Amino acid sequence: MHCPGRLLAHTQPRVARGAWESFQEFAQDPVVSVVGWSFVLASLTILKVALAEESDTPAVFLRGTSVSTAQTAMPDSPVICVGDSLTRGNLSADWVGNLRQMLTDSAKKPVLNAGVNMQCISNVKKRIEEVIACKPSHVTVLVGTNDLKAQASALEGWLYRTFGKIPNVGTLETYEQDLTEIRDRLLAAGARVALISPPVLGEDVNSAANQRARAFAETVQRIAADGGERCTYFPLFERTCAELPKTGGAPYDGVRFFYWLCLLCFDIHVFKRDLSDVQRERKLGATLDLVHLGPKAANYLSAMTAAFVTTTAQDDVRLAAASCKV
């Protein structure tokens, strides 16, 4: 015997849940609330870290120099590390902090961090006069990762034009022109210069992003070679590329990068985690979030820069002594 009521219950299609009918209903949805507030909290944390005022910048050094001049005690010529968030080090392994510790006993020179988060090469070029005003003996320049990211998609290009305050997304040609100008201005000011190739972008060595990164690295190497004996090249791209698997590495993905970056802010500044552990959990070899440097790459940069400063400083002392004898 059939039961019409039960049969009707089984045969009637389920009514799908409709879309939100008002903003209030949307805002009160628990899933939206959790995701939305997590995004806001993470974004605010990143902004707080990114915009935090530091005490080791060229601007702070110059203010101290003006005070020292009045007191007739001039500080030594500094080592200045110029770049973006990879140099700033508050969103990645802090290679400049490591360098400062290395040079404290050997060279006894102040080390200034001129890294500014989210800057492209056109932004950095505008800040070079401030770097030159510090009268540095040595300058490292690591810039180009944000230029590569701006080329990754129309959305990222818009983000860098809007928040990075660049007029246009640069090309390899404009990158070469700007880096050559930066090199020439620093050399003309009497500094020894190390140009550093941007590291890998994502961890798929065969990806389009890393093909572009390789072209940037070749450009940096050529500009350094044309700079003469006072200019050198640090192969960071080649070094980080060697840390990647031949196949199967994680390609650059803006959404996954932003998600990992949000977590990274908490890992570094709240939980104080060992970055090697973070890297292992994410199965990454060179980066922490597909962009920012892991501990191995940071240690390489610190060691290379320390050797660059100490060996060339000794050469400069010998040259100065020889010129005095003449």
Short mmCIF file of C-alpha atoms in Angstrom, two decimals:
data_model
loop_
_atom_site.label_atom_id
_atom_site.label_comp_id
_atom_site.label_asym_id
_atom_site.label_seq_id
_atom_site.Cartn_x
_atom_site.Cartn_y
_atom_site.Cartn_z
CA MET A 1 0.00 0.00 0.00
CA HIS A 2 1.40 3.33 -0.98
CA CYS A 3 1.52 6.27 1.35
CA PRO A 4 0.90 9.42 -0.74
CA GLY A 5 2.30 11.73 1.92
CA ARG A 6 5.56 9.81 2.27
CA LEU A 7 5.93 9.43 -1.50
CA LEU A 8 5.46 13.17 -1.92
CA ALA A 9 8.13 13.84 0.67
CA HIS A 10 10.61 11.68 -1.25
CA THR A 11 9.84 13.00 -4.69
CA GLN A 12 9.69 16.72 -4.00
CA PRO A 13 13.03 18.40 -4.79
CA ARG A 14 14.85 20.15 -2.00
CA VAL A 15 14.68 23.89 -2.09
CA ALA A 16 18.19 25.31 -2.22
CA ARG A 17 19.06 27.98 0.24
CA GLY A 18 18.59 31.35 -1.40
CA ALA A 19 21.10 34.13 -1.58
CA TRP A 20 21.27 36.74 1.15
CA GLU A 21 18.25 39.00 0.84
CA SER A 22 19.75 41.96 2.69
CA PHE A 23 23.11 43.31 3.82
CA GLN A 24 22.10 42.65 7.42
CA GLU A 25 21.52 38.97 6.65
CA PHE A 26 24.87 38.85 4.83
CA ALA A 27 26.70 40.48 7.76
CA GLN A 28 25.10 38.15 10.31
CA ASP A 29 26.06 34.98 8.45
CA PRO A 30 28.54 33.20 10.81
CA VAL A 31 30.77 31.98 7.97
CA VAL A 32 31.01 35.48 6.52
CA SER A 33 31.76 36.88 9.97
CA VAL A 34 34.61 34.45 10.66
CA VAL A 35 36.21 34.86 7.24
CA GLY A 36 35.66 38.61 7.15
CA TRP A 37 37.05 39.36 10.59
CA SER A 38 39.99 37.03 10.01
CA PHE A 39 40.81 38.94 6.83
CA VAL A 40 40.50 42.32 8.60
CA LEU A 41 42.65 41.21 11.54
CA ALA A 42 45.33 39.75 9.28
CA SER A 43 45.35 42.86 7.07
CA LEU A 44 45.67 45.17 10.07
CA THR A 45 48.53 43.06 11.42
CA ILE A 46 50.36 43.25 8.09
CA LEU A 47 49.83 47.02 7.91
CA LYS A 48 51.08 47.51 11.46
CA VAL A 49 54.22 45.52 10.70
CA ALA A 50 54.75 47.11 7.29
CA LEU A 51 54.36 50.69 8.51
CA ALA A 52 56.19 50.38 11.83
CA GLU A 53 58.88 53.02 12.25
CA GLU A 54 62.36 51.55 12.53
CA SER A 55 65.44 52.95 14.24
CA ASP A 56 68.10 51.76 11.75
CA THR A 57 67.09 53.69 8.64
CA PRO A 58 69.03 56.33 6.67
CA ALA A 59 66.58 59.01 7.88
CA VAL A 60 67.33 58.21 11.53
CA PHE A 61 71.07 58.04 10.79
CA LEU A 62 70.99 61.48 9.16
CA ARG A 63 69.21 62.98 12.15
CA GLY A 64 71.90 61.49 14.38
CA THR A 65 74.61 62.82 12.08
CA SER A 66 73.29 66.38 12.42
CA VAL A 67 73.49 66.02 16.19
CA SER A 68 76.98 64.48 15.96
CA THR A 69 78.15 67.32 13.71
CA ALA A 70 77.16 69.83 16.36
CA GLN A 71 79.14 67.80 18.89
CA THR A 72 82.11 67.31 16.46
CA ALA A 73 81.90 63.50 16.66
CA MET A 74 81.07 62.15 13.20
CA PRO A 75 79.97 58.51 12.90
CA ASP A 76 81.79 56.08 10.59
CA SER A 77 80.65 55.70 6.99
CA PRO A 78 77.80 53.18 7.10
CA VAL A 79 76.99 50.07 5.15
CA ILE A 80 73.51 50.55 3.64
CA CYS A 81 71.23 47.78 2.41
CA VAL A 82 68.70 49.15 -0.08
CA GLY A 83 65.58 47.33 -1.20
CA ASP A 84 62.03 46.25 -0.42
CA SER A 85 60.48 43.89 2.16
CA LEU A 86 63.12 41.24 1.46
CA THR A 87 65.65 43.71 2.87
CA ARG A 88 63.42 45.27 5.53
CA GLY A 89 63.18 41.83 7.11
CA ASN A 90 60.04 42.26 9.21
CA LEU A 91 58.08 39.93 6.90
CA SER A 92 60.90 37.46 6.23
CA ALA A 93 64.18 36.18 7.60
CA ASP A 94 66.17 39.27 8.67
CA TRP A 95 69.45 39.05 6.78
CA VAL A 96 70.37 42.68 7.51
CA GLY A 97 70.03 42.04 11.25
CA ASN A 98 72.34 39.04 10.87
CA LEU A 99 74.80 41.19 8.92
CA ARG A 100 74.81 43.80 11.67
CA GLN A 101 75.82 41.18 14.21
CA MET A 102 78.57 39.87 11.92
CA LEU A 103 80.09 43.32 11.36
CA THR A 104 79.91 44.54 14.95
CA ASP A 105 83.29 43.05 15.89
CA SER A 106 85.08 42.88 12.52
CA ALA A 107 84.40 46.11 10.64
CA LYS A 108 82.83 48.13 13.49
CA LYS A 109 80.66 49.94 10.98
CA PRO A 110 77.03 51.01 11.33
CA VAL A 111 74.66 48.98 9.16
CA LEU A 112 71.54 50.79 7.95
CA ASN A 113 68.42 49.13 6.60
CA ALA A 114 66.96 51.05 3.66
CA GLY A 115 64.38 48.43 2.81
CA VAL A 116 60.79 49.63 2.42
CA ASN A 117 57.94 47.16 2.08
CA MET A 118 56.01 46.92 -1.20
CA GLN A 119 58.39 49.13 -3.18
CA CYS A 120 59.29 48.67 -6.83
CA ILE A 121 62.49 49.89 -8.43
CA SER A 122 60.94 53.23 -9.43
CA ASN A 123 60.16 53.89 -5.74
CA VAL A 124 63.68 52.92 -4.69
CA LYS A 125 65.25 55.21 -7.28
CA LYS A 126 63.49 58.17 -5.67
CA ARG A 127 65.14 57.37 -2.31
CA ILE A 128 68.73 57.11 -3.53
CA GLU A 129 69.61 60.71 -2.65
CA GLU A 130 68.83 59.99 1.00
CA VAL A 131 71.14 56.97 0.83
CA ILE A 132 73.91 59.04 -0.77
CA ALA A 133 73.51 61.74 1.90
CA CYS A 134 74.65 59.17 4.50
CA LYS A 135 78.02 58.92 2.68
CA PRO A 136 78.08 55.11 2.73
CA SER A 137 81.21 53.10 2.10
CA HIS A 138 79.24 50.09 0.82
CA VAL A 139 75.71 49.72 -0.57
CA THR A 140 73.78 46.59 -1.48
CA VAL A 141 70.79 46.88 -3.81
CA LEU A 142 68.16 44.12 -3.84
CA VAL A 143 65.09 45.20 -5.78
CA GLY A 144 62.83 43.74 -8.45
CA THR A 145 60.62 41.19 -6.70
CA ASN A 146 57.69 43.61 -6.53
CA ASP A 147 58.23 44.55 -10.17
CA LEU A 148 57.94 40.85 -11.01
CA LYS A 149 54.82 40.50 -8.86
CA ALA A 150 53.23 43.54 -10.49
CA GLN A 151 53.63 41.77 -13.85
CA ALA A 152 52.03 38.56 -12.52
CA SER A 153 48.40 39.64 -13.02
CA ALA A 154 46.22 42.64 -13.75
CA LEU A 155 45.05 42.68 -10.11
CA GLU A 156 48.57 42.79 -8.70
CA GLY A 157 49.51 45.46 -11.22
CA TRP A 158 46.57 47.55 -10.00
CA LEU A 159 47.57 46.99 -6.35
CA TYR A 160 51.10 48.24 -6.96
CA ARG A 161 49.91 51.23 -8.96
CA THR A 162 47.40 52.13 -6.24
CA PHE A 163 49.17 51.29 -2.99
CA GLY A 164 52.76 51.10 -4.20
CA LYS A 165 52.33 54.49 -5.88
CA ILE A 166 54.00 53.60 -9.16
CA PRO A 167 52.76 55.34 -12.33
CA ASN A 168 52.92 52.20 -14.47
CA VAL A 169 53.86 48.55 -14.17
CA GLY A 170 57.49 48.39 -15.24
CA THR A 171 59.07 46.21 -17.90
CA LEU A 172 62.45 44.50 -18.06
CA GLU A 173 63.70 47.45 -20.11
CA THR A 174 62.60 50.10 -17.58
CA TYR A 175 64.02 47.94 -14.78
CA GLU A 176 67.39 47.89 -16.52
CA GLN A 177 67.34 51.65 -17.03
CA ASP A 178 66.45 52.37 -13.41
CA LEU A 179 68.98 49.93 -11.94
CA THR A 180 71.73 51.33 -14.15
CA GLU A 181 70.94 54.84 -12.92
CA ILE A 182 70.95 53.69 -9.30
CA ARG A 183 74.32 51.99 -9.82
CA ASP A 184 75.86 55.05 -11.48
CA ARG A 185 74.66 57.47 -8.80
CA LEU A 186 75.98 55.30 -5.97
CA LEU A 187 79.34 54.76 -7.66
CA ALA A 188 79.66 58.48 -8.39
CA ALA A 189 79.13 59.12 -4.68
CA GLY A 190 82.18 56.97 -3.88
CA ALA A 191 80.43 53.85 -2.56
CA ARG A 192 81.27 50.28 -3.37
CA VAL A 193 78.10 48.66 -4.75
CA ALA A 194 76.76 45.10 -4.71
CA LEU A 195 73.82 44.46 -7.02
CA ILE A 196 71.74 41.45 -5.95
CA SER A 197 69.49 39.52 -8.31
CA PRO A 198 65.89 39.11 -7.09
CA PRO A 199 65.27 35.58 -5.78
CA VAL A 200 62.83 33.03 -7.18
CA LEU A 201 59.16 33.98 -7.36
CA GLY A 202 57.28 30.88 -6.34
CA GLU A 203 59.04 27.52 -6.13
CA ASP A 204 58.26 26.05 -9.55
CA VAL A 205 61.60 26.44 -11.29
CA ASN A 206 59.98 26.02 -14.71
CA SER A 207 57.13 28.51 -14.23
CA ALA A 208 56.63 31.65 -16.31
CA ALA A 209 57.23 33.75 -13.16
CA ASN A 210 60.69 32.23 -12.71
CA GLN A 211 61.51 32.57 -16.37
CA ARG A 212 60.93 36.30 -15.90
CA ALA A 213 62.96 36.23 -12.68
CA ARG A 214 65.82 34.57 -14.54
CA ALA A 215 65.76 37.35 -17.15
CA PHE A 216 65.89 39.93 -14.33
CA ALA A 217 68.88 38.10 -12.79
CA GLU A 218 70.76 38.10 -16.10
CA THR A 219 70.10 41.83 -16.39
CA VAL A 220 71.39 42.53 -12.88
CA GLN A 221 74.53 40.48 -13.55
CA ARG A 222 75.22 42.39 -16.77
CA ILE A 223 74.71 45.81 -15.10
CA ALA A 224 77.07 44.82 -12.27
CA ALA A 225 79.72 43.64 -14.73
CA ASP A 226 79.52 46.98 -16.55
CA GLY A 227 80.00 48.88 -13.29
CA GLY A 228 83.73 48.33 -13.01
CA GLU A 229 85.86 47.05 -10.15
CA ARG A 230 83.86 48.88 -7.47
CA CYS A 231 80.67 47.06 -8.42
CA THR A 232 79.95 43.39 -7.79
CA TYR A 233 77.13 40.87 -8.30
CA PHE A 234 75.44 38.62 -5.73
CA PRO A 235 73.66 35.67 -7.47
CA LEU A 236 70.66 35.35 -5.13
CA PHE A 237 68.38 34.08 -7.89
CA GLU A 238 70.81 31.30 -8.77
CA ARG A 239 71.28 30.44 -5.09
CA THR A 240 67.56 30.20 -4.33
CA CYS A 241 66.90 28.39 -7.61
CA ALA A 242 69.32 25.66 -6.50
CA GLU A 243 67.11 25.06 -3.43
CA LEU A 244 64.08 24.15 -5.56
CA PRO A 245 63.06 20.71 -6.83
CA LYS A 246 63.61 20.03 -10.52
CA THR A 247 59.87 19.45 -10.95
CA GLY A 248 56.75 19.77 -8.84
CA GLY A 249 57.57 22.93 -6.88
CA ALA A 250 54.74 25.24 -5.82
CA PRO A 251 54.19 27.97 -8.46
CA TYR A 252 53.59 31.58 -7.48
CA ASP A 253 49.93 32.20 -6.68
CA GLY A 254 48.85 35.61 -5.37
CA VAL A 255 45.98 34.23 -3.28
CA ARG A 256 48.07 31.52 -1.61
CA PHE A 257 50.91 34.01 -1.10
CA PHE A 258 48.59 36.44 0.70
CA TYR A 259 47.17 33.65 2.88
CA TRP A 260 50.63 32.44 3.87
CA LEU A 261 51.82 36.04 4.42
CA CYS A 262 48.95 36.64 6.85
CA LEU A 263 49.94 33.56 8.84
CA LEU A 264 53.61 34.53 8.60
CA CYS A 265 52.96 37.86 10.34
CA PHE A 266 51.60 35.98 13.33
CA ASP A 267 54.36 33.34 13.18
CA ILE A 268 57.08 36.02 13.29
CA HIS A 269 55.63 38.77 15.48
CA VAL A 270 53.19 36.97 17.77
CA PHE A 271 54.27 33.35 18.15
CA LYS A 272 58.03 34.00 17.53
CA ARG A 273 58.31 30.71 15.65
CA ASP A 274 61.45 29.23 14.14
CA LEU A 275 61.18 30.08 10.44
CA SER A 276 62.80 26.79 9.45
CA ASP A 277 59.80 25.02 11.01
CA VAL A 278 57.40 27.25 9.07
CA GLN A 279 59.24 26.45 5.86
CA ARG A 280 59.15 22.70 6.50
CA GLU A 281 55.43 22.71 7.29
CA ARG A 282 54.72 24.42 3.96
CA LYS A 283 57.11 22.12 2.08
CA LEU A 284 59.07 25.10 0.74
CA GLY A 285 62.78 25.14 -0.03
CA ALA A 286 63.86 28.76 -0.59
CA THR A 287 60.99 31.00 0.54
CA LEU A 288 58.60 31.29 3.46
CA ASP A 289 55.48 32.17 1.45
CA LEU A 290 56.52 31.90 -2.23
CA VAL A 291 58.13 35.36 -2.03
CA HIS A 292 59.97 36.22 1.20
CA LEU A 293 63.37 34.75 2.03
CA GLY A 294 63.81 31.71 4.23
CA PRO A 295 66.71 31.31 6.70
CA LYS A 296 69.15 29.68 4.22
CA ALA A 297 68.86 32.48 1.68
CA ALA A 298 69.11 35.10 4.42
CA ASN A 299 72.26 33.53 5.84
CA TYR A 300 73.79 33.43 2.37
CA LEU A 301 73.13 37.14 1.84
CA SER A 302 74.52 38.05 5.28
CA ALA A 303 77.72 36.09 4.69
CA MET A 304 78.22 37.43 1.16
CA THR A 305 77.72 41.02 2.27
CA ALA A 306 79.99 40.66 5.31
CA ALA A 307 82.77 39.29 3.08
CA PHE A 308 82.15 42.09 0.55
CA VAL A 309 82.48 44.76 3.25
CA THR A 310 85.47 43.38 5.13
CA THR A 311 87.64 42.43 2.13
CA THR A 312 87.02 45.61 0.13
CA ALA A 313 87.43 47.75 3.26
CA GLN A 314 90.93 46.31 3.67
CA ASP A 315 91.67 47.08 0.01
CA ASP A 316 90.49 50.67 0.51
CA VAL A 317 92.75 51.09 3.54
CA ARG A 318 95.77 49.83 1.57
CA LEU A 319 94.96 52.16 -1.34
CA ALA A 320 94.59 55.12 1.01
CA ALA A 321 97.92 54.31 2.68
CA ALA A 322 99.63 54.03 -0.70
CA SER A 323 98.24 57.38 -1.85
CA CYS A 324 99.48 59.03 1.35
CA LYS A 325 103.02 57.77 0.70
CA VAL A 326 102.95 59.26 -2.77
#
